[in-house]
mmCIF file of C-alpha atoms and ligand atoms in Angstrom:
data_model
loop_
_atom_site.group_PDB
_atom_site.id
_atom_site.type_symbol
_atom_site.label_atom_id
_atom_site.label_comp_id
_atom_site.label_asym_id
_atom_site.label_seq_id
_atom_site.Cartn_x
_atom_site.Cartn_y
_atom_site.Cartn_z
ATOM 1 C CA MET N 204 -3.884 19.752 13.827
ATOM 2 C CA ASN N 205 -4.319 16.831 11.475
ATOM 3 C CA ARG N 206 -2.549 17.923 8.287
ATOM 4 C CA LEU N 207 -3.210 14.672 6.470
ATOM 5 C CA LEU N 208 -6.969 14.502 7.061
ATOM 6 C CA ASN N 209 -7.252 18.237 6.394
ATOM 7 C CA CYS N 210 -5.540 17.699 3.094
ATOM 8 C CA ILE N 211 -7.736 14.756 2.053
ATOM 9 C CA ASN N 212 -11.075 15.965 3.444
ATOM 10 C CA ASN N 213 -10.938 19.723 3.362
ATOM 11 C CA LYS N 214 -8.689 19.968 0.326
ATOM 12 C CA LYS N 215 -6.425 22.433 2.088
ATOM 13 C CA SER N 216 -3.273 23.123 0.128
ATOM 14 C CA SER N 217 -0.936 24.637 2.734
ATOM 15 C CA ASP N 218 1.198 22.424 5.024
ATOM 16 C CA THR N 219 1.993 19.402 2.870
ATOM 17 C CA PRO N 220 1.580 16.157 4.831
ATOM 18 C CA VAL N 221 4.291 13.520 4.472
ATOM 19 C CA TRP N 222 4.686 9.772 4.998
ATOM 20 C CA PHE N 223 6.525 7.050 3.067
ATOM 21 C CA MET N 224 5.418 3.749 1.596
ATOM 22 C CA ARG N 225 7.518 1.042 3.345
ATOM 23 C CA GLN N 226 8.539 3.557 6.000
ATOM 24 C CA ALA N 227 8.757 0.563 8.345
ATOM 25 C CA GLY N 228 11.197 -1.837 6.784
ATOM 26 C CA ARG N 229 14.587 -3.008 5.781
ATOM 27 C CA TYR N 230 16.364 0.394 5.571
ATOM 28 C CA LEU N 231 15.983 0.782 9.358
ATOM 29 C CA PRO N 232 18.678 -0.960 11.448
ATOM 30 C CA GLU N 233 16.203 -1.377 14.312
ATOM 31 C CA PHE N 234 13.876 -3.286 11.958
ATOM 32 C CA MET N 235 16.737 -5.494 10.771
ATOM 33 C CA GLU N 236 17.623 -6.233 14.379
ATOM 34 C CA ILE N 237 14.126 -7.619 14.992
ATOM 35 C CA ARG N 238 14.017 -9.311 11.579
ATOM 36 C CA LYS N 239 17.288 -11.171 12.229
ATOM 37 C CA GLN N 240 15.731 -12.853 15.225
ATOM 38 C CA ASN N 241 12.422 -13.500 13.452
ATOM 39 C CA THR N 242 13.219 -15.373 10.268
ATOM 40 C CA ASP N 243 9.604 -16.323 9.555
ATOM 41 C CA PHE N 244 8.095 -13.141 8.077
ATOM 42 C CA VAL N 245 4.456 -14.233 8.379
ATOM 43 C CA LYS N 246 4.977 -15.124 12.035
ATOM 44 C CA LEU N 247 6.518 -11.691 12.551
ATOM 45 C CA CYS N 248 3.405 -10.073 11.058
ATOM 46 C CA LEU N 249 1.354 -12.182 13.484
ATOM 47 C CA ASN N 250 3.323 -11.083 16.545
ATOM 48 C CA SER N 251 1.239 -8.133 17.695
ATOM 49 C CA ASP N 252 3.861 -6.716 20.066
ATOM 50 C CA LEU N 253 6.636 -6.772 17.466
ATOM 51 C CA ALA N 254 4.305 -5.564 14.687
ATOM 52 C CA LYS N 255 3.350 -2.658 16.942
ATOM 53 C CA GLU N 256 6.986 -1.891 17.672
ATOM 54 C CA ILE N 257 7.987 -1.984 13.983
ATOM 55 C CA THR N 258 5.047 0.249 13.035
ATOM 56 C CA ILE N 259 6.194 2.841 15.547
ATOM 57 C CA GLN N 260 9.921 2.705 14.685
ATOM 58 C CA PRO N 261 9.755 5.329 11.893
ATOM 59 C CA ILE N 262 7.387 7.496 13.961
ATOM 60 C CA LYS N 263 9.982 7.677 16.735
ATOM 61 C CA ARG N 264 12.682 8.791 14.302
ATOM 62 C CA PHE N 265 10.880 11.125 11.900
ATOM 63 C CA ASP N 266 8.206 13.817 11.986
ATOM 64 C CA LEU N 267 5.689 11.903 9.850
ATOM 65 C CA ASP N 268 1.967 12.539 9.480
ATOM 66 C CA ALA N 269 0.947 8.890 9.672
ATOM 67 C CA ALA N 270 1.949 5.451 10.785
ATOM 68 C CA ILE N 271 1.148 2.515 8.499
ATOM 69 C CA ILE N 272 0.521 -0.801 10.167
ATOM 70 C CA PHE N 273 3.371 -3.278 9.727
ATOM 71 C CA SER N 274 1.789 -6.232 7.955
ATOM 72 C CA ASP N 275 1.676 -7.419 4.349
ATOM 73 C CA ILE N 276 -0.875 -7.620 1.550
ATOM 74 C CA LEU N 277 -0.218 -11.379 1.435
ATOM 75 C CA MET N 278 -1.723 -11.788 4.895
ATOM 76 C CA ILE N 279 -5.084 -12.008 3.092
ATOM 77 C CA PRO N 280 -4.142 -15.204 1.201
ATOM 78 C CA TYR N 281 -2.753 -16.472 4.510
ATOM 79 C CA GLY N 282 -6.058 -15.647 6.248
ATOM 80 C CA LEU N 283 -7.849 -17.562 3.467
ATOM 81 C CA GLY N 284 -5.858 -20.678 4.329
ATOM 82 C CA GLN N 285 -3.161 -20.468 1.630
ATOM 83 C CA ASN N 286 0.277 -21.028 3.077
ATOM 84 C CA VAL N 287 2.657 -18.089 2.421
ATOM 85 C CA ASN N 288 6.399 -18.132 2.857
ATOM 86 C CA PHE N 289 8.932 -15.339 2.306
ATOM 87 C CA LYS N 290 12.170 -16.806 1.051
ATOM 88 C CA LYS N 291 15.350 -14.767 1.355
ATOM 89 C CA GLY N 292 16.479 -13.511 -2.048
ATOM 90 C CA PHE N 293 13.386 -14.953 -3.765
ATOM 91 C CA GLY N 294 10.370 -13.162 -2.334
ATOM 92 C CA PRO N 295 6.971 -14.617 -1.523
ATOM 93 C CA GLN N 296 6.197 -18.277 -2.188
ATOM 94 C CA LEU N 297 2.617 -19.494 -1.901
ATOM 95 C CA ASP N 298 1.271 -23.038 -1.775
ATOM 96 C CA GLU N 299 -1.280 -23.989 -4.393
ATOM 97 C CA VAL N 300 -4.621 -22.312 -3.660
ATOM 98 C CA GLN N 301 -7.221 -24.752 -2.404
ATOM 99 C CA ILE N 302 -10.207 -23.074 -3.926
ATOM 100 C CA ASP N 303 -12.804 -25.070 -1.994
ATOM 101 C CA ILE N 304 -11.199 -24.085 1.283
ATOM 102 C CA SER N 305 -10.383 -20.460 0.439
ATOM 103 C CA THR N 306 -13.788 -19.535 -1.007
ATOM 104 C CA LYS N 307 -15.629 -21.247 1.848
ATOM 105 C CA ILE N 308 -13.797 -19.698 4.785
ATOM 106 C CA ASN N 309 -16.315 -17.765 6.804
ATOM 107 C CA ASN N 310 -15.816 -14.260 8.192
ATOM 108 C CA GLU N 311 -15.289 -15.476 11.715
ATOM 109 C CA THR N 312 -12.508 -17.894 10.779
ATOM 110 C CA PHE N 313 -10.784 -15.317 8.569
ATOM 111 C CA THR N 314 -10.936 -12.691 11.328
ATOM 112 C CA ASN N 315 -9.633 -15.208 13.791
ATOM 113 C CA ASN N 316 -6.729 -16.171 11.502
ATOM 114 C CA LEU N 317 -5.637 -12.523 11.363
ATOM 115 C CA LYS N 318 -6.518 -11.553 14.929
ATOM 116 C CA PRO N 319 -2.906 -10.544 15.816
ATOM 117 C CA VAL N 320 -2.920 -8.002 12.967
ATOM 118 C CA TYR N 321 -5.971 -6.300 14.489
ATOM 119 C CA GLU N 322 -4.472 -6.598 17.979
ATOM 120 C CA ALA N 323 -1.345 -4.836 16.696
ATOM 121 C CA ILE N 324 -3.485 -1.997 15.319
ATOM 122 C CA LYS N 325 -5.211 -1.621 18.690
ATOM 123 C CA LYS N 326 -1.834 -1.476 20.428
ATOM 124 C CA VAL N 327 -0.453 1.098 17.963
ATOM 125 C CA ARG N 328 -3.586 3.198 18.354
ATOM 126 C CA ILE N 329 -3.118 3.344 22.127
ATOM 127 C CA GLU N 330 0.514 4.323 21.759
ATOM 128 C CA ILE N 331 0.208 6.974 19.039
ATOM 129 C CA GLU N 332 -3.057 8.408 20.379
ATOM 130 C CA LYS N 333 -4.574 10.735 17.777
ATOM 131 C CA LYS N 334 -1.924 10.361 15.082
ATOM 132 C CA ASN N 335 -3.121 8.920 11.775
ATOM 133 C CA LEU N 336 -2.868 5.179 11.396
ATOM 134 C CA ILE N 337 -3.107 3.815 7.881
ATOM 135 C CA GLY N 338 -4.603 0.363 7.416
ATOM 136 C CA PHE N 339 -4.279 -1.307 4.028
ATOM 137 C CA ALA N 340 -5.191 -4.157 1.728
ATOM 138 C CA GLY N 341 -4.107 -5.427 -1.649
ATOM 139 C CA ALA N 342 -6.606 -4.861 -4.452
ATOM 140 C CA PRO N 343 -8.401 -7.964 -5.816
ATOM 141 C CA TRP N 344 -6.267 -8.134 -8.964
ATOM 142 C CA THR N 345 -2.887 -8.027 -7.183
ATOM 143 C CA LEU N 346 -3.982 -10.558 -4.555
ATOM 144 C CA PHE N 347 -5.588 -12.852 -7.135
ATOM 145 C CA LEU N 348 -2.395 -12.724 -9.182
ATOM 146 C CA TYR N 349 -0.166 -13.713 -6.242
ATOM 147 C CA MET N 350 -2.605 -16.464 -5.239
ATOM 148 C CA ILE N 351 -2.658 -18.053 -8.693
ATOM 149 C CA ASN N 352 0.921 -17.322 -9.758
ATOM 150 C CA ARG N 353 2.213 -18.357 -6.304
ATOM 151 C CA ARG N 354 5.216 -16.042 -6.560
ATOM 152 C CA SER N 355 6.085 -12.555 -7.698
ATOM 153 C CA PRO N 356 4.858 -12.010 -11.279
ATOM 154 C CA LYS N 357 7.939 -9.859 -11.938
ATOM 155 C CA LYS N 358 9.519 -12.418 -14.250
ATOM 156 C CA ASN N 359 6.878 -14.882 -15.419
ATOM 157 C CA PHE N 360 3.586 -13.199 -16.237
ATOM 158 C CA ASN N 361 0.983 -14.480 -18.712
ATOM 159 C CA PHE N 362 -2.526 -13.034 -18.387
ATOM 160 C CA GLU N 363 -4.374 -15.795 -20.265
ATOM 161 C CA GLU N 364 -2.670 -18.430 -18.136
ATOM 162 C CA ILE N 365 -3.651 -16.649 -14.907
ATOM 163 C CA ILE N 366 -7.368 -16.401 -15.780
ATOM 164 C CA LYS N 367 -7.690 -19.679 -17.706
ATOM 165 C CA ASN N 368 -10.006 -21.347 -15.176
ATOM 166 C CA ASN N 369 -13.198 -19.281 -15.507
ATOM 167 C CA THR N 370 -15.032 -20.715 -12.522
ATOM 168 C CA LEU N 371 -12.063 -20.398 -10.204
ATOM 169 C CA THR N 372 -11.421 -16.836 -11.378
ATOM 170 C CA ARG N 373 -15.027 -15.785 -10.828
ATOM 171 C CA ASP N 374 -15.389 -17.482 -7.428
ATOM 172 C CA LEU N 375 -12.052 -16.336 -6.045
ATOM 173 C CA TYR N 376 -12.534 -12.775 -7.300
ATOM 174 C CA LYS N 377 -15.902 -12.586 -5.576
ATOM 175 C CA LYS N 378 -14.487 -13.999 -2.341
ATOM 176 C CA LEU N 379 -11.512 -11.624 -2.437
ATOM 177 C CA GLU N 380 -13.747 -8.595 -2.824
ATOM 178 C CA GLU N 381 -15.798 -9.618 0.230
ATOM 179 C CA ILE N 382 -12.824 -10.555 2.354
ATOM 180 C CA ILE N 383 -10.895 -7.353 1.486
ATOM 181 C CA CYS N 384 -13.920 -5.390 2.764
ATOM 182 C CA LEU N 385 -13.973 -7.497 5.935
ATOM 183 C CA HIS N 386 -10.231 -7.018 6.461
ATOM 184 C CA ILE N 387 -10.643 -3.261 6.014
ATOM 185 C CA LYS N 388 -13.611 -3.128 8.418
ATOM 186 C CA ASN N 389 -11.641 -5.102 11.021
ATOM 187 C CA GLN N 390 -8.714 -2.685 10.717
ATOM 188 C CA VAL N 391 -10.992 0.338 11.056
ATOM 189 C CA ASP N 392 -12.711 -1.202 14.094
ATOM 190 C CA ALA N 393 -9.267 -1.734 15.627
ATOM 191 C CA GLY N 394 -8.268 1.920 15.113
ATOM 192 C CA ALA N 395 -7.076 2.542 11.529
ATOM 193 C CA ASN N 396 -8.446 5.889 10.296
ATOM 194 C CA ILE N 397 -7.262 5.890 6.657
ATOM 195 C CA ILE N 398 -7.162 2.979 4.183
ATOM 196 C CA GLN N 399 -4.755 2.503 1.294
ATOM 197 C CA ILE N 400 -5.498 -0.051 -1.409
ATOM 198 C CA PHE N 401 -2.384 -1.377 -3.170
ATOM 199 C CA ASP N 402 -2.852 -2.594 -6.733
ATOM 200 C CA SER N 403 0.871 -3.036 -7.274
ATOM 201 C CA TRP N 404 0.464 -5.140 -10.424
ATOM 202 C CA ALA N 405 -2.403 -3.234 -12.089
ATOM 203 C CA GLY N 406 0.124 -2.286 -14.780
ATOM 204 C CA LEU N 407 0.360 -5.922 -15.905
ATOM 205 C CA LEU N 408 -3.300 -6.037 -16.926
ATOM 206 C CA PRO N 409 -4.012 -5.732 -20.644
ATOM 207 C CA GLU N 410 -5.655 -2.323 -21.138
ATOM 208 C CA ASN N 411 -8.968 -3.815 -22.282
ATOM 209 C CA GLN N 412 -9.180 -5.822 -19.024
ATOM 210 C CA LEU N 413 -8.627 -2.918 -16.626
ATOM 211 C CA LYS N 414 -12.338 -2.219 -16.261
ATOM 212 C CA ASP N 415 -13.297 -5.764 -15.230
ATOM 213 C CA TYR N 416 -10.263 -6.753 -13.160
ATOM 214 C CA CYS N 417 -9.253 -3.429 -11.630
ATOM 215 C CA TYR N 418 -11.716 -0.504 -11.805
ATOM 216 C CA GLU N 419 -15.017 -2.278 -11.103
ATOM 217 C CA PRO N 420 -14.050 -4.385 -8.064
ATOM 218 C CA THR N 421 -11.863 -1.589 -6.636
ATOM 219 C CA LYS N 422 -14.712 0.870 -7.051
ATOM 220 C CA ARG N 423 -17.009 -1.301 -4.931
ATOM 221 C CA ILE N 424 -14.334 -1.585 -2.234
ATOM 222 C CA VAL N 425 -13.784 2.201 -2.248
ATOM 223 C CA GLU N 426 -17.544 2.698 -1.877
ATOM 224 C CA PHE N 427 -17.455 0.370 1.117
ATOM 225 C CA VAL N 428 -14.592 2.345 2.705
ATOM 226 C CA LYS N 429 -16.393 5.647 2.117
ATOM 227 C CA LYS N 430 -19.495 4.270 3.862
ATOM 228 C CA LEU N 431 -17.321 3.691 6.928
ATOM 229 C CA ASN N 432 -16.519 7.429 6.790
ATOM 230 C CA ILE N 433 -12.876 6.669 6.210
ATOM 231 C CA PRO N 434 -10.802 8.123 3.341
ATOM 232 C CA ALA N 435 -9.596 5.670 0.692
ATOM 233 C CA ILE N 436 -6.221 6.090 -1.032
ATOM 234 C CA CYS N 437 -5.661 3.995 -4.179
ATOM 235 C CA PHE N 438 -2.326 3.000 -5.717
ATOM 236 C CA PRO N 439 -2.915 1.377 -9.119
ATOM 237 C CA ARG N 440 0.772 1.120 -9.940
ATOM 238 C CA GLY N 441 1.914 1.164 -13.535
ATOM 239 C CA ILE N 442 -1.303 1.957 -15.419
ATOM 240 C CA GLY N 443 0.199 5.028 -17.123
ATOM 241 C CA LYS N 444 -2.321 7.199 -18.940
ATOM 242 C CA ASN N 445 -5.136 5.112 -17.474
ATOM 243 C CA TYR N 446 -4.802 6.908 -14.125
ATOM 244 C CA GLU N 447 -7.317 9.324 -15.596
ATOM 245 C CA ASP N 448 -9.946 6.623 -16.265
ATOM 246 C CA PHE N 449 -9.150 4.966 -12.952
ATOM 247 C CA CYS N 450 -9.979 8.163 -11.058
ATOM 248 C CA SER N 451 -13.187 8.869 -12.928
ATOM 249 C CA SER N 452 -14.399 5.271 -12.487
ATOM 250 C CA VAL N 453 -13.212 4.409 -8.979
ATOM 251 C CA LYS N 454 -13.467 7.886 -7.390
ATOM 252 C CA PRO N 455 -11.017 7.396 -4.528
ATOM 253 C CA ASP N 456 -10.490 10.219 -2.034
ATOM 254 C CA CYS N 457 -6.817 10.226 -2.902
ATOM 255 C CA ILE N 458 -4.736 8.785 -5.743
ATOM 256 C CA SER N 459 -1.175 7.663 -5.082
ATOM 257 C CA ILE N 460 0.911 7.963 -8.251
ATOM 258 C CA ASP N 461 3.885 5.810 -9.195
ATOM 259 C CA TYR N 462 7.204 7.210 -10.390
ATOM 260 C CA GLU N 463 6.438 6.633 -14.065
ATOM 261 C CA VAL N 464 3.597 9.169 -13.956
ATOM 262 C CA ASP N 465 4.523 12.625 -15.239
ATOM 263 C CA PRO N 466 3.455 14.928 -12.377
ATOM 264 C CA ASN N 467 2.717 17.813 -14.762
ATOM 265 C CA TRP N 468 0.508 15.570 -16.877
ATOM 266 C CA ILE N 469 -1.525 14.272 -13.944
ATOM 267 C CA LYS N 470 -1.909 17.760 -12.523
ATOM 268 C CA GLN N 471 -3.617 18.794 -15.767
ATOM 269 C CA LYS N 472 -5.759 15.683 -16.040
ATOM 270 C CA ILE N 473 -6.953 15.004 -12.520
ATOM 271 C CA LYS N 474 -8.955 17.548 -10.619
ATOM 272 C CA THR N 475 -10.862 15.723 -7.909
ATOM 273 C CA PRO N 476 -8.954 13.147 -5.914
ATOM 274 C CA VAL N 477 -6.080 14.537 -3.890
ATOM 275 C CA ILE N 478 -2.737 13.432 -5.347
ATOM 276 C CA GLN N 479 -0.108 11.606 -3.286
ATOM 277 C CA GLY N 480 3.441 10.520 -3.980
ATOM 278 C CA GLY N 481 5.306 10.142 -7.250
ATOM 279 C CA LEU N 482 8.980 10.645 -6.430
ATOM 280 C CA ASP N 483 11.177 7.788 -7.645
ATOM 281 C CA PRO N 484 12.533 5.968 -4.558
ATOM 282 C CA LYS N 485 15.897 5.696 -6.366
ATOM 283 C CA VAL N 486 16.255 9.490 -6.060
ATOM 284 C CA LEU N 487 16.754 8.991 -2.316
ATOM 285 C CA LEU N 488 20.002 7.142 -3.087
ATOM 286 C CA LYS N 489 21.512 10.286 -4.680
ATOM 287 C CA ASN N 490 23.379 13.132 -3.005
ATOM 288 C CA ARG N 491 21.528 15.772 -0.998
ATOM 289 C CA GLU N 492 21.641 18.485 -3.673
ATOM 290 C CA ASP N 493 19.983 16.205 -6.221
ATOM 291 C CA ILE N 494 17.452 14.937 -3.690
ATOM 292 C CA GLU N 495 16.514 18.495 -2.782
ATOM 293 C CA ILE N 496 15.973 19.456 -6.431
ATOM 294 C CA GLU N 497 13.714 16.457 -7.053
ATOM 295 C CA VAL N 498 11.689 16.851 -3.847
ATOM 296 C CA LYS N 499 11.149 20.542 -4.545
ATOM 297 C CA LYS N 500 10.101 19.713 -8.097
ATOM 298 C CA TYR N 501 7.102 17.745 -6.785
ATOM 299 C CA LEU N 502 6.322 20.357 -4.118
ATOM 300 C CA ASP N 503 6.437 23.149 -6.704
ATOM 301 C CA ILE N 504 4.276 21.365 -9.261
ATOM 302 C CA PHE N 505 1.565 20.643 -6.676
ATOM 303 C CA ARG N 506 2.044 23.897 -4.747
ATOM 304 C CA ASP N 507 -1.464 25.298 -5.323
ATOM 305 C CA GLN N 508 -3.435 22.151 -4.663
ATOM 306 C CA PRO N 509 -3.758 19.629 -1.848
ATOM 307 C CA TYR N 510 -0.851 17.180 -2.167
ATOM 308 C CA ILE N 511 0.529 14.459 0.111
ATOM 309 C CA PHE N 512 4.263 13.980 -0.154
ATOM 310 C CA ASN N 513 5.279 10.325 -0.583
ATOM 311 C CA LEU N 514 7.275 8.197 -3.012
ATOM 312 C CA GLY N 515 6.208 6.524 -6.253
ATOM 313 C CA HIS N 516 6.852 3.115 -4.631
ATOM 314 C CA GLY N 517 8.343 1.851 -1.361
ATOM 315 C CA VAL N 518 11.526 3.074 0.353
ATOM 316 C CA LEU N 519 14.425 0.969 -0.955
ATOM 317 C CA PRO N 520 16.434 -1.069 1.576
ATOM 318 C CA GLU N 521 19.635 0.797 0.553
ATOM 319 C CA THR N 522 18.167 4.155 1.658
ATOM 320 C CA LYS N 523 19.912 5.871 4.560
ATOM 321 C CA PRO N 524 17.565 6.668 7.450
ATOM 322 C CA GLU N 525 19.118 10.186 7.554
ATOM 323 C CA THR N 526 17.788 10.738 4.033
ATOM 324 C CA ILE N 527 14.221 10.127 5.203
ATOM 325 C CA LYS N 528 14.818 12.660 7.959
ATOM 326 C CA PHE N 529 16.279 15.136 5.475
ATOM 327 C CA VAL N 530 13.363 14.777 3.034
ATOM 328 C CA THR N 531 10.785 15.044 5.816
ATOM 329 C CA SER N 532 12.258 18.327 7.034
ATOM 330 C CA LEU N 533 12.513 19.622 3.461
ATOM 331 C CA VAL N 534 8.773 19.043 3.066
ATOM 332 C CA ARG N 535 8.044 20.641 6.452
ATOM 333 C CA GLU N 536 10.176 23.722 5.847
ATOM 334 C CA TYR N 537 9.542 24.420 2.164
ATOM 335 C CA LYS N 538 7.170 27.316 1.722
HETATM 336 O O1 1CP E 276 12.544 -8.322 5.668
HETATM 337 C C1 1CP E 276 11.953 -8.661 4.652
HETATM 338 O O2 1CP E 276 12.417 -9.408 3.804
HETATM 339 C C2 1CP E 276 10.560 -8.193 4.496
HETATM 340 C C3 1CP E 276 10.378 -7.106 3.530
HETATM 341 C C4 1CP E 276 8.926 -6.712 3.605
HETATM 342 C C5 1CP E 276 8.358 -5.674 4.383
HETATM 343 C C6 1CP E 276 9.075 -4.740 5.303
HETATM 344 C C7 1CP E 276 7.866 -7.361 2.934
HETATM 345 C C8 1CP E 276 7.976 -8.546 2.062
HETATM 346 N N1 1CP E 276 6.687 -6.745 3.294
HETATM 347 C C9 1CP E 276 6.945 -5.716 4.160
HETATM 348 C C10 1CP E 276 5.954 -4.860 4.833
HETATM 349 C C11 1CP E 276 4.875 -4.262 4.022
HETATM 350 N N2 1CP E 276 4.398 -4.734 2.809
HETATM 351 C C12 1CP E 276 4.120 -3.143 4.398
HETATM 352 C C13 1CP E 276 4.286 -2.512 5.784
HETATM 353 C C14 1CP E 276 4.088 -1.156 6.066
HETATM 354 C C15 1CP E 276 5.020 -0.127 5.457
HETATM 355 O O3 1CP E 276 4.819 0.217 4.288
HETATM 356 O O4 1CP E 276 5.871 0.389 6.183
HETATM 357 C C16 1CP E 276 3.213 -2.889 3.343
HETATM 358 C C17 1CP E 276 2.212 -1.759 3.239
HETATM 359 C C18 1CP E 276 3.388 -3.894 2.358
HETATM 360 C C19 1CP E 276 2.593 -4.035 1.140
HETATM 361 C C20 1CP E 276 3.006 -4.962 0.072
HETATM 362 N N3 1CP E 276 3.537 -6.233 0.192
HETATM 363 C C21 1CP E 276 2.830 -4.742 -1.316
HETATM 364 C C22 1CP E 276 2.177 -3.506 -1.886
HETATM 365 C C23 1CP E 276 3.116 -2.360 -2.014
HETATM 366 C C24 1CP E 276 4.254 -2.560 -2.985
HETATM 367 O O5 1CP E 276 5.380 -2.670 -2.510
HETATM 368 O O6 1CP E 276 4.003 -2.626 -4.200
HETATM 369 C C25 1CP E 276 3.303 -5.858 -2.018
HETATM 370 C C26 1CP E 276 3.333 -6.068 -3.513
HETATM 371 C C27 1CP E 276 3.748 -6.798 -1.057
HETATM 372 C C28 1CP E 276 4.309 -8.153 -1.329
HETATM 373 C C29 1CP E 276 5.667 -8.262 -0.798
HETATM 374 N N4 1CP E 276 5.937 -8.383 0.528
HETATM 375 C C30 1CP E 276 7.292 -8.418 0.737
HETATM 376 C C31 1CP E 276 7.906 -8.324 -0.550
HETATM 377 C C32 1CP E 276 9.386 -8.368 -0.799
HETATM 378 C C33 1CP E 276 6.887 -8.188 -1.494
HETATM 379 C C34 1CP E 276 7.040 -7.953 -2.986
HETATM 380 C C35 1CP E 276 7.310 -9.205 -3.713
HETATM 381 C C36 1CP E 276 7.362 -9.004 -5.215
HETATM 382 O O7 1CP E 276 8.358 -8.432 -5.709
HETATM 383 O O8 1CP E 276 6.445 -9.453 -5.893
#
């Protein structure tokens, strides 16, 4: 039985499916073991055998409803010819975008640049057989922002500065939309059967720019995914009350909510897309009694509707693997 697809497609509300954003990652000692020997993160993403192994690590440990391919949203800038580096303690560092190169890369070259990512998906698919495999991409806004800002916008964000070159903004946005669709299609062809679109920095957009920079391009990408007969999950992190407008404009099959969204509020406001996630990843650092209360809070609120259990952002590196096991069985056993 495929709980996750049943939940998204047939809107069944019993048997809550569960997976975790960043379920493959730094909280797992077996990931750290591989990471220690592979200091170049991009190269690690391009090693199809290791990427396959890392993708499967959480599936071996926990009873999860999906694997998510081990890769990164910044593999798209890399595929467009922009050099990407992950510096310890700093995060991603990107070379200056060479707009003439990036907007002129053809589909074949892009696909070729990211071939190991698709190879990894094929290898995971063989190993996990019929289990769900989530492919993903960054949304145009979040990718555009990293490409222009060249580092995390956490500390130094200025919207006007980011979009100041009109021609570059228009050309790169258009290219990103096309290449995100290509990257999604390639992942689906390789064996991904669900797609999640991460707009991790949607919350930095001024409200009056959300339509142009977030909803409209994302909507066209979601339409593309739907035409492939694949469900699309969207994660427009940090847009607060605008989740409502996002859902009515973009119409994803599923909306992944961040931990700042009041679950009771969204339950009232959003009727069509299936809701996923919400729990603050910091809760998983607390003691078991507190974790149980918080997990059950989400399960109770969404009890009578289809709901996918997940977090409101990625698993933190400080999380104990046993906690993921504990939460997964709580979701499985809670009736
Ligand atoms: O060991 C390390 O230092 C690497 C840490 C790490 C990992 C495990 C990074 C660096 N990326 C990943 C994998 C990753 N990234 C996955 C794999 C699958 C899984 O979830 O298990 C996915 C889906 C992503 C997506 C991703 N990368 C997002 C969107 C989701 C989110 O977290 O908001 C973003 C914004 C990135 C950029 C990125 N990659 C890595 C870091 C530390 C960051 C964030 C940098 C920042 O703060 O701006």
